[in-house]
Amino acid sequence: MTPGVDAPTWPDEFAERYRRAGHWRGETFGGMLRERAVAHPDRIALVDPEPERRTWTYRELDEAAGRLAAGFAARGIGRGDRVVVQLPNVGEFAEVVFALFRIGALPVFALPAHRETEITHFCSFSEAVAYVIPDVHAGFDHRDLATRVRRHSPALREVFVAGEPGPHTALSEVPRDPAGPLPGPQPHELAFLQLSGGTTGVSKLIPRTHDDYLYSLRGSNEICGVDADTRFLVVLPAAHNFPMSSPGWLGTLYAGGTVVLCPKPDPTTAFALIERERATMTGLVPPLALLWTDSAARGERDLSSLELVLVGGAKYSEQAARRLEPALGCKLMQVFGMAEGLVNYTRLDDDPETVVTTQGLPISPDDEVRIVDDSDRDVAEGEFGHLLTRGPYTIRGYWRAPEHNKSAFTEDGFYRTGDIVRRTPSGHLVVEGRAKDQINRGGEKVAPEEIENIILAHPSVHDVSLVAVPDEYLGERTLAHVILRADAEPPTAAQIKAFVRERGVAAYKIPDLVRFVDAFPHTGVGKVSKKGLRSVAAFPEQP
Ligand code: OOB
């Protein structure tokens, strides 16, 4: 563990190899934005269309980030400090993130959907000194949430609000004239902490460095053809790794293109923006891709600017994939990635069958991919098995999680993705399933243990097990099997859901279905059989 990094990093021989190969070029995010601002100051970097259309040229974004960095620094936020950023797709997101990059403070990327339980955990576990929020988003007042979070987070000194601050500090009060350049981070140091989808009770934090993440952007841009003419529409939450870097809004800024923020992902909002802003590229999870494909048939908007749509985050069915290109009049690319690192794309010159039936090839020739059996032995070529990976942008360990790292990584540094894949003769990966205890609800990841722990706290509940059930639209939905205490007042399914909601978790984690049972099926070794539960899951919900 390198001091100050709080996580295992690449051994020197690997770091040297990645530098020699030209993957790690010694760039930082702060430096990157400055260079673009010098090279093409007046090009539009960012468009935030709501409520009134606002734009930032590269020079304006660079200056805004510099002034905000100076203001944050004046308030004592320094290099290595953690700052939980929970902003929706608004222009301030980019200003805040680049300001923190410039200081060398580490954004911790929370999703707008996260609530008290998650945010309190992120703030306390990361010992965050500040938390950045919108005032009200999607009808929810984040200022009240921040007040509650503050009570349980002793390290949290500041709450900054994009909008009306209430009892907190307005983000607009922070910027000031920079006194001079800030020392800033080194390229091999951490840039930010991403959240893992998680298989345990709480999300793990994923430490990404400037060197490694910038390489994944450069590689993604090359594969997707991102350049200064790209107009990338950010439809998914900007904090998620997929719309951030595959190739995403950071990739687009790296290439000198234009990022258009989409406030809501529905076809009505997004199609109007594509037409008005002439968006050329976007990334979608499969349920949204389905919705867009169906809506495009109505032909109410001019989508002719669209050149490429990336679909990933969860398995995209072959049937749905076949319909996208004709409906949207653009190319499809599948992407199979993870916030821990490895990202695979189908290629622009792949034949159409490969694009609809596989999840692509890794970005880098130095991405090492192993497909192994339960004993970590390589399976025969073409067989399916567990995907292990290491490479120039895949982490070697989670942040401050030495115990978990022992099982999440092999001794020689491969990340155990928990995905079951096979490789086609062309080297493309096909995702066949999952070995990890995680539910993929249309790209949003739910760790059953996290929700089981909450339901177990209900006074009438004796035991609970959360499993995935197939769903035509989302791919998977969540089903909680609940065993009640013999002597307790039996709650209804709705009361169990309300109980989870009241604990303050993201809405997508509230069980879709609740079923009361007398016992769980067990495996041979006495563990609850999730497979057994999934197979009895076809029964209707009980009141
Ligand atoms: C992306 O990142 P995460 O960290 O939210 O989730 C990663 C997991 C993968 O391990 C896999 O289980 C699943 O999401 N997944 C897919 C998939 N893409 C991701 N499963 C099947 N087919 C796909 N195409 O989800 C993510 C990060 C960067 C780019 C794209 C997605």
Coordinates of C-alpha atoms and ligand atoms in Angstrom, one line a residue:
M1 CA 0.0 0.0 0.0
T2 CA 1.6 3.3 -1.1
P3 CA 1.3 6.0 1.7
G4 CA -1.2 8.7 0.7
V5 CA -2.9 6.5 -1.9
D6 CA -4.6 4.1 0.6
A7 CA -4.8 1.3 -1.9
P8 CA -2.5 -1.1 -3.6
T9 CA -1.2 0.3 -6.9
W10 CA 0.6 -1.1 -9.9
P11 CA 4.0 -2.7 -9.2
D12 CA 6.9 -0.6 -10.6
E13 CA 7.6 -3.0 -13.4
F14 CA 4.0 -2.7 -14.7
A15 CA 4.0 1.1 -14.3
E16 CA 7.2 1.3 -16.3
R17 CA 5.8 -0.9 -19.0
Y18 CA 2.7 1.2 -19.3
R19 CA 4.8 4.4 -19.5
R20 CA 7.1 2.9 -22.1
A21 CA 4.1 1.8 -24.2
G22 CA 2.9 5.4 -24.2
H23 CA -0.3 4.6 -22.3
W24 CA 0.6 6.7 -19.3
R25 CA 1.8 10.0 -20.6
G26 CA 2.2 12.0 -17.4
E27 CA -0.9 14.2 -18.0
T28 CA -3.3 15.4 -15.3
F29 CA -6.9 16.4 -15.7
G30 CA -6.2 20.0 -14.6
G31 CA -3.4 20.3 -17.1
M32 CA -5.5 18.7 -19.9
L33 CA -8.2 21.3 -19.5
R34 CA -5.7 24.1 -19.5
E35 CA -4.0 22.8 -22.6
R36 CA -7.4 22.6 -24.5
A37 CA -8.2 26.2 -23.3
V38 CA -5.0 27.4 -24.7
A39 CA -5.3 25.5 -28.0
H40 CA -8.9 26.4 -28.7
P41 CA -10.2 28.9 -26.2
D42 CA -13.4 29.9 -28.0
R43 CA -14.7 26.4 -28.9
I44 CA -17.8 25.4 -27.0
A45 CA -16.9 22.8 -24.3
L46 CA -20.2 22.5 -22.5
V47 CA -23.9 23.1 -23.0
D48 CA -26.4 23.0 -20.2
P49 CA -29.8 23.4 -21.8
E50 CA -32.0 24.0 -18.7
P51 CA -33.7 26.0 -17.4
E52 CA -32.1 28.5 -19.7
R53 CA -29.4 27.5 -22.2
R54 CA -26.0 28.1 -20.8
T55 CA -22.7 27.4 -22.6
W56 CA -19.0 27.4 -21.5
T57 CA -16.2 27.8 -24.0
Y58 CA -13.0 25.9 -23.2
R59 CA -11.6 29.2 -21.8
E60 CA -14.6 29.8 -19.7
L61 CA -14.7 26.3 -18.3
D62 CA -11.0 26.5 -17.5
E63 CA -11.3 29.9 -15.8
A64 CA -14.4 28.9 -13.9
A65 CA -12.6 25.8 -12.6
G66 CA -9.5 27.9 -11.7
R67 CA -11.6 30.4 -9.7
L68 CA -13.5 27.7 -8.0
A69 CA -10.3 25.8 -7.2
A70 CA -8.9 29.0 -5.6
G71 CA -12.1 29.5 -3.6
F72 CA -12.1 25.8 -2.4
A73 CA -8.4 26.1 -1.5
A74 CA -9.1 29.3 0.5
R75 CA -11.7 27.3 2.5
G76 CA -9.1 24.8 3.4
I77 CA -9.8 22.1 0.9
G78 CA -6.4 20.6 -0.1
R79 CA -4.6 18.0 -2.0
G80 CA -5.8 14.5 -1.1
D81 CA -9.0 15.7 0.7
R82 CA -12.2 13.9 -0.3
V83 CA -15.3 15.8 -1.4
V84 CA -18.5 13.9 -2.0
V85 CA -20.0 15.3 -5.2
Q86 CA -23.7 14.6 -5.8
L87 CA -24.8 16.7 -8.7
P88 CA -27.2 15.8 -11.6
N89 CA -26.4 16.7 -15.2
V90 CA -25.8 20.4 -14.7
G91 CA -22.9 22.6 -15.8
E92 CA -21.7 23.1 -12.3
F93 CA -20.8 19.4 -12.2
A94 CA -17.9 20.0 -14.7
E95 CA -16.8 23.2 -12.9
V96 CA -16.7 21.5 -9.5
V97 CA -14.9 18.4 -10.7
F98 CA -12.2 20.3 -12.6
A99 CA -11.7 22.6 -9.6
L100 CA -11.1 19.6 -7.4
F101 CA -8.9 18.0 -10.0
R102 CA -6.8 21.2 -10.1
I103 CA -6.3 21.2 -6.3
G104 CA -5.7 17.5 -6.2
A105 CA -8.7 17.0 -3.9
L106 CA -10.6 13.8 -4.7
P107 CA -14.2 13.9 -5.8
V108 CA -16.2 10.9 -4.5
F109 CA -18.9 10.4 -7.2
A110 CA -22.3 9.8 -5.6
L111 CA -25.4 9.4 -7.9
P112 CA -28.3 11.8 -7.6
A113 CA -30.5 8.9 -6.6
H114 CA -28.4 8.2 -3.4
R115 CA -30.1 9.0 -0.1
E116 CA -29.2 9.3 3.6
T117 CA -27.8 5.8 4.2
E118 CA -25.5 5.8 1.2
I119 CA -24.3 9.5 1.5
T120 CA -23.6 9.1 5.2
H121 CA -21.5 6.1 4.4
F122 CA -19.6 7.8 1.6
C123 CA -19.0 10.9 3.8
S124 CA -17.9 9.0 6.9
F125 CA -16.0 6.3 5.2
S126 CA -14.0 8.7 3.0
E127 CA -13.8 11.2 5.8
A128 CA -15.0 13.8 3.3
V129 CA -14.4 17.4 4.3
A130 CA -17.1 18.8 1.9
Y131 CA -20.3 17.7 0.1
V132 CA -21.6 19.3 -3.1
I133 CA -25.3 19.1 -3.9
P134 CA -28.1 20.6 -6.0
D135 CA -30.8 22.5 -4.1
V136 CA -33.8 20.5 -5.3
H137 CA -33.5 17.8 -7.9
A138 CA -36.4 15.6 -9.2
G139 CA -38.6 16.9 -6.5
F140 CA -36.2 15.9 -3.7
D141 CA -34.6 18.6 -1.4
H142 CA -30.9 17.7 -1.1
R143 CA -30.3 20.5 1.4
D144 CA -32.4 18.6 4.0
L145 CA -30.5 15.5 3.2
A146 CA -27.2 17.3 3.8
T147 CA -28.4 18.6 7.1
R148 CA -29.1 15.1 8.3
V149 CA -25.8 13.7 6.8
R150 CA -23.9 16.4 8.6
R151 CA -25.0 15.2 12.0
H152 CA -23.3 11.8 11.4
S153 CA -20.2 13.0 9.6
P154 CA -17.8 14.7 11.9
A155 CA -15.1 15.4 9.3
L156 CA -17.6 17.2 7.0
R157 CA -16.9 20.9 7.3
E158 CA -18.8 22.4 4.3
V159 CA -21.8 21.8 2.2
F160 CA -21.9 23.6 -1.1
V161 CA -25.2 24.0 -3.0
A162 CA -25.6 24.6 -6.7
G163 CA -28.7 26.9 -6.4
E164 CA -30.5 28.2 -3.4
P165 CA -28.2 27.3 -0.4
G166 CA -30.7 27.2 2.5
P167 CA -28.7 26.7 5.6
H168 CA -25.5 25.8 3.6
T169 CA -23.1 27.7 1.4
A170 CA -24.0 28.7 -2.1
L171 CA -21.5 27.4 -4.7
S172 CA -21.7 30.8 -6.4
E173 CA -20.1 32.4 -3.3
V174 CA -17.0 30.3 -3.5
P175 CA -15.0 31.4 -6.6
R176 CA -12.2 33.9 -6.2
D177 CA -9.3 35.2 -8.2
P178 CA -6.4 32.7 -8.1
A179 CA -3.4 34.0 -6.2
G180 CA -1.2 31.9 -8.5
P181 CA -1.0 28.3 -9.8
L182 CA -1.8 25.6 -7.3
P183 CA 0.8 22.9 -6.8
G184 CA -1.7 20.3 -8.1
P185 CA -1.5 16.5 -8.2
Q186 CA 1.1 14.3 -9.9
P187 CA -0.1 12.1 -12.8
H188 CA 0.4 8.9 -10.9
E189 CA -1.7 10.1 -8.0
L190 CA -5.4 9.6 -7.4
A191 CA -7.8 11.8 -9.4
F192 CA -11.1 10.6 -7.8
L193 CA -13.0 7.8 -6.1
Q194 CA -15.7 6.0 -8.1
L195 CA -18.3 3.8 -6.5
S196 CA -18.4 0.1 -7.1
G197 CA -21.6 -1.6 -8.0
G198 CA -20.9 -3.7 -4.9
T199 CA -21.6 -7.2 -3.8
T200 CA -21.3 -6.5 -0.1
G201 CA -23.3 -4.4 2.4
V202 CA -21.8 -1.1 1.3
S203 CA -20.2 0.2 -2.0
K204 CA -16.5 0.0 -2.1
L205 CA -14.5 3.1 -3.3
I206 CA -12.5 2.7 -6.5
P207 CA -9.3 4.8 -6.7
R208 CA -8.5 6.0 -10.2
T209 CA -5.3 7.9 -11.1
H210 CA -4.9 10.7 -13.6
D211 CA -2.5 8.5 -15.7
D212 CA -4.8 5.4 -15.8
Y213 CA -8.1 7.2 -16.4
L214 CA -6.7 9.5 -19.1
Y215 CA -5.4 6.5 -20.9
S216 CA -8.8 4.9 -20.9
L217 CA -10.3 8.1 -22.3
R218 CA -7.7 8.3 -25.1
G219 CA -8.2 4.7 -26.0
S220 CA -12.0 5.1 -25.9
N221 CA -11.9 8.1 -28.1
E222 CA -9.8 6.3 -30.7
I223 CA -12.2 3.4 -30.8
C224 CA -15.4 5.5 -30.9
G225 CA -14.0 8.1 -33.3
V226 CA -14.4 11.0 -30.9
D227 CA -12.8 14.2 -32.1
A228 CA -13.4 18.0 -32.0
D229 CA -16.6 17.7 -34.0
T230 CA -18.2 15.2 -31.6
R231 CA -21.2 16.5 -29.8
F232 CA -21.8 14.1 -26.9
L233 CA -25.2 14.0 -25.2
V234 CA -24.9 13.0 -21.5
V235 CA -28.1 11.1 -20.9
L236 CA -27.2 8.8 -18.0
P237 CA -26.1 10.4 -14.7
A238 CA -22.8 12.2 -15.4
A239 CA -21.2 10.7 -12.2
H240 CA -21.4 7.2 -13.5
N241 CA -18.3 5.8 -15.1
F242 CA -20.0 4.9 -18.4
P243 CA -21.2 8.4 -19.4
M244 CA -18.1 9.8 -17.9
S245 CA -15.4 7.9 -19.8
S246 CA -16.8 5.5 -22.4
P247 CA -16.0 7.8 -24.1
G248 CA -18.4 10.1 -22.3
W249 CA -18.1 13.7 -21.3
L250 CA -14.5 13.5 -20.1
G251 CA -13.5 11.8 -23.3
T252 CA -15.3 14.4 -25.4
L253 CA -13.5 17.2 -23.5
Y254 CA -10.2 15.5 -23.9
A255 CA -10.8 15.5 -27.7
G256 CA -11.9 19.2 -27.7
G257 CA -15.5 18.3 -28.6
T258 CA -18.8 19.6 -27.2
V259 CA -20.6 18.1 -24.2
V260 CA -24.4 18.5 -24.1
L261 CA -26.0 17.7 -20.8
C262 CA -29.4 16.1 -20.9
P263 CA -31.4 16.7 -17.8
K264 CA -33.7 13.7 -18.2
P265 CA -33.2 10.5 -20.2
D266 CA -36.7 10.1 -21.6
P267 CA -37.1 10.2 -25.4
T268 CA -39.2 13.4 -25.4
T269 CA -36.5 15.4 -23.6
A270 CA -33.5 13.7 -25.3
F271 CA -34.8 13.7 -28.8
A272 CA -35.7 17.5 -28.7
L273 CA -32.1 18.1 -27.5
I274 CA -30.5 15.9 -30.2
E275 CA -32.5 17.9 -32.8
R276 CA -31.7 21.3 -31.4
E277 CA -28.0 20.7 -30.4
R278 CA -27.2 18.4 -33.3
A279 CA -25.8 15.7 -31.0
T280 CA -23.7 13.1 -32.7
M281 CA -23.1 10.5 -30.0
T282 CA -24.5 9.2 -26.7
G283 CA -24.4 6.2 -24.3
L284 CA -27.5 4.3 -23.0
V285 CA -28.3 1.4 -20.7
P286 CA -30.4 -1.3 -22.4
P287 CA -33.8 -0.3 -21.0
L288 CA -33.4 3.2 -22.3
A289 CA -32.1 1.9 -25.7
L290 CA -35.4 -0.1 -25.9
L291 CA -37.5 3.0 -25.1
W292 CA -35.6 5.2 -27.6
T293 CA -35.9 2.5 -30.3
D294 CA -39.6 2.3 -29.8
S295 CA -40.1 6.1 -29.7
A296 CA -38.0 6.9 -32.7
A297 CA -40.4 5.0 -34.9
R298 CA -42.9 7.9 -34.4
G299 CA -40.4 10.1 -36.3
E300 CA -41.4 13.3 -34.6
R301 CA -37.9 14.6 -34.2
D302 CA -35.0 15.0 -36.5
L303 CA -32.3 12.6 -35.2
S304 CA -30.2 12.7 -38.4
S305 CA -27.2 14.2 -36.5
L306 CA -26.8 11.0 -34.5
E307 CA -23.9 8.9 -35.7
L308 CA -23.2 6.5 -32.8
V309 CA -25.1 5.1 -29.8
L310 CA -23.2 3.1 -27.3
V311 CA -25.2 0.6 -25.2
G312 CA -23.9 -1.1 -22.1
G313 CA -24.0 -1.4 -18.3
A314 CA -26.2 -4.6 -18.6
K315 CA -26.8 -7.3 -21.1
Y316 CA -28.4 -6.0 -24.3
S317 CA -30.5 -8.6 -25.9
E318 CA -29.6 -9.6 -29.5
Q319 CA -33.2 -9.0 -30.6
A320 CA -33.2 -5.5 -29.2
A321 CA -29.7 -4.7 -30.6
R322 CA -30.9 -5.7 -34.1
R323 CA -33.6 -3.0 -34.0
L324 CA -31.5 -0.1 -32.8
E325 CA -29.7 0.9 -36.0
P326 CA -32.7 1.0 -38.3
A327 CA -34.8 2.8 -35.7
L328 CA -32.3 5.5 -34.8
G329 CA -30.6 5.8 -38.1
C330 CA -27.1 5.6 -36.6
K331 CA -24.5 3.0 -35.7
L332 CA -24.6 0.8 -32.6
M333 CA -21.6 -0.1 -30.4
Q334 CA -21.9 -2.4 -27.4
V335 CA -19.8 -1.6 -24.4
F336 CA -19.1 -3.9 -21.5
G337 CA -17.2 -2.1 -18.8
M338 CA -16.8 -1.6 -15.1
A339 CA -15.8 1.3 -12.8
E340 CA -12.9 -0.8 -11.6
G341 CA -11.3 -0.5 -15.0
L342 CA -11.6 -2.9 -18.0
V343 CA -13.8 -1.6 -20.8
N344 CA -14.7 -3.6 -24.0
Y345 CA -16.2 -2.2 -27.1
T346 CA -17.4 -3.7 -30.4
R347 CA -15.5 -1.8 -33.1
L348 CA -16.9 0.6 -35.8
D349 CA -15.6 -1.8 -38.5
D350 CA -16.9 -5.0 -36.9
D351 CA -19.4 -6.9 -39.0
P352 CA -23.1 -6.3 -38.0
E353 CA -23.5 -9.8 -36.5
T354 CA -20.5 -9.3 -34.2
V355 CA -22.0 -5.9 -33.0
V356 CA -25.3 -7.4 -32.1
T357 CA -24.0 -10.7 -30.6
T358 CA -20.9 -9.7 -28.6
Q359 CA -19.9 -7.2 -26.0
G360 CA -16.7 -6.3 -27.7
L361 CA -12.9 -6.3 -27.3
P362 CA -10.8 -4.6 -24.5
I363 CA -9.5 -1.1 -25.2
S364 CA -5.8 -1.9 -24.8
P365 CA -3.4 -4.5 -26.1
D366 CA -2.1 -4.5 -22.6
D367 CA -5.4 -5.5 -21.1
E368 CA -4.8 -9.0 -19.8
V369 CA -8.0 -11.1 -19.8
R370 CA -8.2 -14.6 -18.3
I371 CA -11.2 -16.8 -18.4
V372 CA -11.0 -19.4 -15.6
D373 CA -12.9 -22.2 -13.8
D374 CA -13.7 -22.2 -10.1
S375 CA -10.1 -23.1 -9.3
D376 CA -8.6 -20.3 -11.3
R377 CA -7.5 -22.6 -14.1
D378 CA -7.8 -21.3 -17.6
V379 CA -10.8 -22.9 -19.4
A380 CA -10.4 -24.2 -23.0
E381 CA -10.7 -21.5 -25.7
G382 CA -14.3 -20.7 -26.4
E383 CA -15.6 -22.2 -23.1
F384 CA -17.2 -19.9 -20.6
G385 CA -15.7 -19.1 -17.2
H386 CA -14.9 -16.3 -14.7
L387 CA -13.4 -13.2 -16.2
L388 CA -10.2 -12.0 -14.5
T389 CA -8.4 -9.0 -15.7
R390 CA -5.5 -6.7 -15.1
G391 CA -4.1 -3.9 -17.1
P392 CA -3.1 -0.2 -17.5
Y393 CA -6.4 1.2 -16.3
T394 CA -7.7 -1.6 -14.0
I395 CA -7.3 -1.0 -10.3
R396 CA -5.1 -3.2 -8.2
G397 CA -7.3 -2.8 -5.1
Y398 CA -10.2 -0.9 -3.6
W399 CA -9.6 2.1 -1.4
R400 CA -9.0 1.3 2.3
A401 CA -10.3 -2.2 2.0
P402 CA -7.4 -4.6 2.6
E403 CA -9.6 -7.5 3.7
H404 CA -12.0 -7.3 0.8
N405 CA -9.1 -6.9 -1.6
K406 CA -7.8 -10.3 -0.6
S407 CA -10.8 -12.0 -2.2
A408 CA -11.5 -9.4 -5.0
F409 CA -8.1 -9.7 -6.5
T410 CA -5.8 -12.6 -7.2
E411 CA -2.3 -12.7 -5.7
D412 CA -0.8 -11.6 -8.9
G413 CA -3.1 -8.6 -9.2
F414 CA -6.0 -9.7 -11.5
Y415 CA -9.4 -8.2 -10.6
R416 CA -12.1 -10.8 -10.2
T417 CA -14.9 -9.2 -12.1
G418 CA -17.6 -11.7 -11.0
D419 CA -18.7 -11.9 -14.7
I420 CA -19.1 -15.1 -16.6
V421 CA -17.9 -14.7 -20.2
R422 CA -16.6 -16.6 -23.2
R423 CA -14.4 -15.5 -26.0
T424 CA -15.3 -15.9 -29.7
P425 CA -12.6 -16.8 -32.2
S426 CA -12.2 -13.1 -33.1
G427 CA -11.4 -12.4 -29.4
H428 CA -14.7 -10.7 -28.7
L429 CA -16.2 -11.3 -25.2
V430 CA -19.7 -12.5 -24.7
V431 CA -21.2 -11.9 -21.3
E432 CA -23.0 -15.2 -20.3
G433 CA -23.9 -14.4 -16.7
R434 CA -22.6 -13.5 -13.3
A435 CA -21.1 -15.3 -10.4
K436 CA -21.2 -12.4 -8.0
D437 CA -24.1 -11.8 -5.7
Q438 CA -25.3 -8.6 -7.4
I439 CA -28.5 -7.7 -9.2
N440 CA -28.2 -5.7 -12.4
R441 CA -31.4 -3.7 -12.6
G442 CA -31.2 -2.3 -16.1
G443 CA -27.6 -1.2 -15.5
E444 CA -28.2 0.0 -11.9
K445 CA -26.4 -2.4 -9.6
V446 CA -28.0 -3.6 -6.3
A447 CA -26.0 -5.5 -3.7
P448 CA -28.5 -7.9 -2.1
E449 CA -26.7 -7.9 1.2
E450 CA -27.1 -4.2 1.6
I451 CA -30.9 -4.4 1.2
E452 CA -31.2 -7.7 3.2
N453 CA -29.4 -5.9 6.1
I454 CA -32.0 -3.2 6.0
I455 CA -35.0 -5.5 5.8
L456 CA -33.6 -7.7 8.7
A457 CA -33.9 -4.6 10.9
H458 CA -37.7 -4.8 10.5
P459 CA -39.2 -6.0 13.9
S460 CA -41.4 -8.6 12.2
V461 CA -38.8 -10.1 9.9
H462 CA -36.9 -13.3 10.9
D463 CA -34.9 -13.7 7.7
V464 CA -34.7 -12.3 4.1
S465 CA -33.0 -13.1 0.8
L466 CA -33.0 -10.8 -2.2
V467 CA -32.7 -12.3 -5.7
A468 CA -33.1 -11.2 -9.3
V469 CA -36.1 -12.2 -11.4
P470 CA -36.1 -11.8 -15.2
D471 CA -37.8 -8.7 -16.5
E472 CA -38.6 -7.9 -20.1
Y473 CA -37.8 -4.2 -19.8
L474 CA -35.1 -3.9 -17.1
G475 CA -33.5 -7.3 -17.7
E476 CA -33.7 -8.0 -14.0
R477 CA -35.9 -6.9 -11.1
T478 CA -35.5 -7.5 -7.4
L479 CA -37.5 -9.9 -5.4
A480 CA -37.2 -10.1 -1.6
H481 CA -38.2 -13.4 0.0
V482 CA -39.1 -12.8 3.6
I483 CA -39.6 -15.2 6.5
L484 CA -41.6 -13.5 9.2
R485 CA -41.2 -14.1 13.0
A486 CA -43.8 -16.5 14.3
D487 CA -45.1 -14.2 17.0
A488 CA -45.0 -10.9 15.0
E489 CA -47.7 -8.8 13.4
P490 CA -47.4 -9.7 9.7
P491 CA -46.6 -6.6 7.5
T492 CA -47.8 -6.3 3.9
A493 CA -45.4 -6.2 1.0
A494 CA -46.0 -2.5 0.6
Q495 CA -45.0 -2.0 4.3
I496 CA -41.7 -3.8 3.7
K497 CA -41.0 -1.6 0.7
A498 CA -41.9 1.5 2.7
F499 CA -39.6 0.4 5.5
V500 CA -36.7 0.2 3.0
R501 CA -37.6 3.6 1.5
E502 CA -37.7 5.2 5.0
R503 CA -34.2 4.1 5.8
G504 CA -33.1 6.4 3.0
V505 CA -31.6 4.4 0.1
A506 CA -31.7 5.1 -3.7
A507 CA -35.2 4.3 -5.1
Y508 CA -33.8 1.7 -7.5
K509 CA -32.7 -0.5 -4.5
I510 CA -36.2 -0.8 -3.1
P511 CA -37.4 -4.3 -3.8
D512 CA -39.7 -4.5 -6.8
L513 CA -41.5 -7.5 -5.4
V514 CA -41.8 -9.0 -1.9
R515 CA -42.8 -12.5 -1.2
F516 CA -43.5 -14.1 2.2
V517 CA -42.2 -17.7 2.5
D518 CA -41.9 -20.3 5.3
A519 CA -38.4 -21.3 4.6
F520 CA -35.5 -20.9 2.1
P521 CA -34.2 -23.7 -0.1
H522 CA -30.6 -24.5 1.0
T523 CA -27.6 -25.7 -0.9
G524 CA -25.8 -28.9 0.0
V525 CA -23.5 -27.0 2.4
G526 CA -26.4 -25.4 4.3
K527 CA -26.2 -21.9 2.7
V528 CA -29.3 -20.2 1.3
S529 CA -29.6 -21.3 -2.3
K530 CA -30.2 -18.1 -4.3
K531 CA -30.6 -20.3 -7.4
G532 CA -33.3 -22.2 -5.6
L533 CA -35.0 -19.0 -4.7
R534 CA -34.8 -17.6 -8.3
S535 CA -36.4 -20.8 -9.6
V536 CA -39.5 -20.4 -7.3
A537 CA -39.6 -16.7 -8.1
A538 CA -42.2 -17.0 -10.8
F539 CA -45.0 -17.0 -8.1
P540 CA -47.1 -13.9 -7.8
E541 CA -46.5 -11.3 -5.1
Q542 CA -48.5 -11.7 -1.9
P543 CA -50.4 -8.7 -0.4
Ligands
OOB1 C1 -20.6 -0.3 -15.9 O1 -19.9 -0.2 -14.7 P1 -20.4 -0.7 -13.3 O2 -19.2 -0.6 -12.4 O3 -21.7 0.0 -12.9 O4 -20.8 -2.2 -13.5 C2 -19.9 -3.2 -14.0 C3 -20.7 -4.5 -14.2 C4 -19.9 -5.5 -15.0 O5 -19.0 -6.2 -14.1 C5 -21.0 -6.4 -15.5 O6 -21.5 -7.2 -14.5 C6 -22.1 -5.4 -15.8 O7 -21.8 -4.3 -15.0 N1 -22.0 -5.0 -17.2 C7 -22.5 -5.7 -18.3 C8 -22.3 -4.9 -19.4 N2 -21.7 -3.7 -19.1 C9 -21.6 -3.8 -17.7 N3 -23.1 -6.9 -18.3 C10 -23.5 -7.3 -19.6 N4 -23.3 -6.6 -20.7 C11 -22.7 -5.4 -20.7 N5 -22.6 -4.7 -21.9 O8 -21.7 -0.8 -16.0 C12 -20.0 0.3 -17.1 C13 -18.8 1.0 -17.0 C14 -18.2 1.6 -18.1 C15 -18.8 1.4 -19.4 C16 -20.0 0.7 -19.5 C17 -20.6 0.1 -18.3

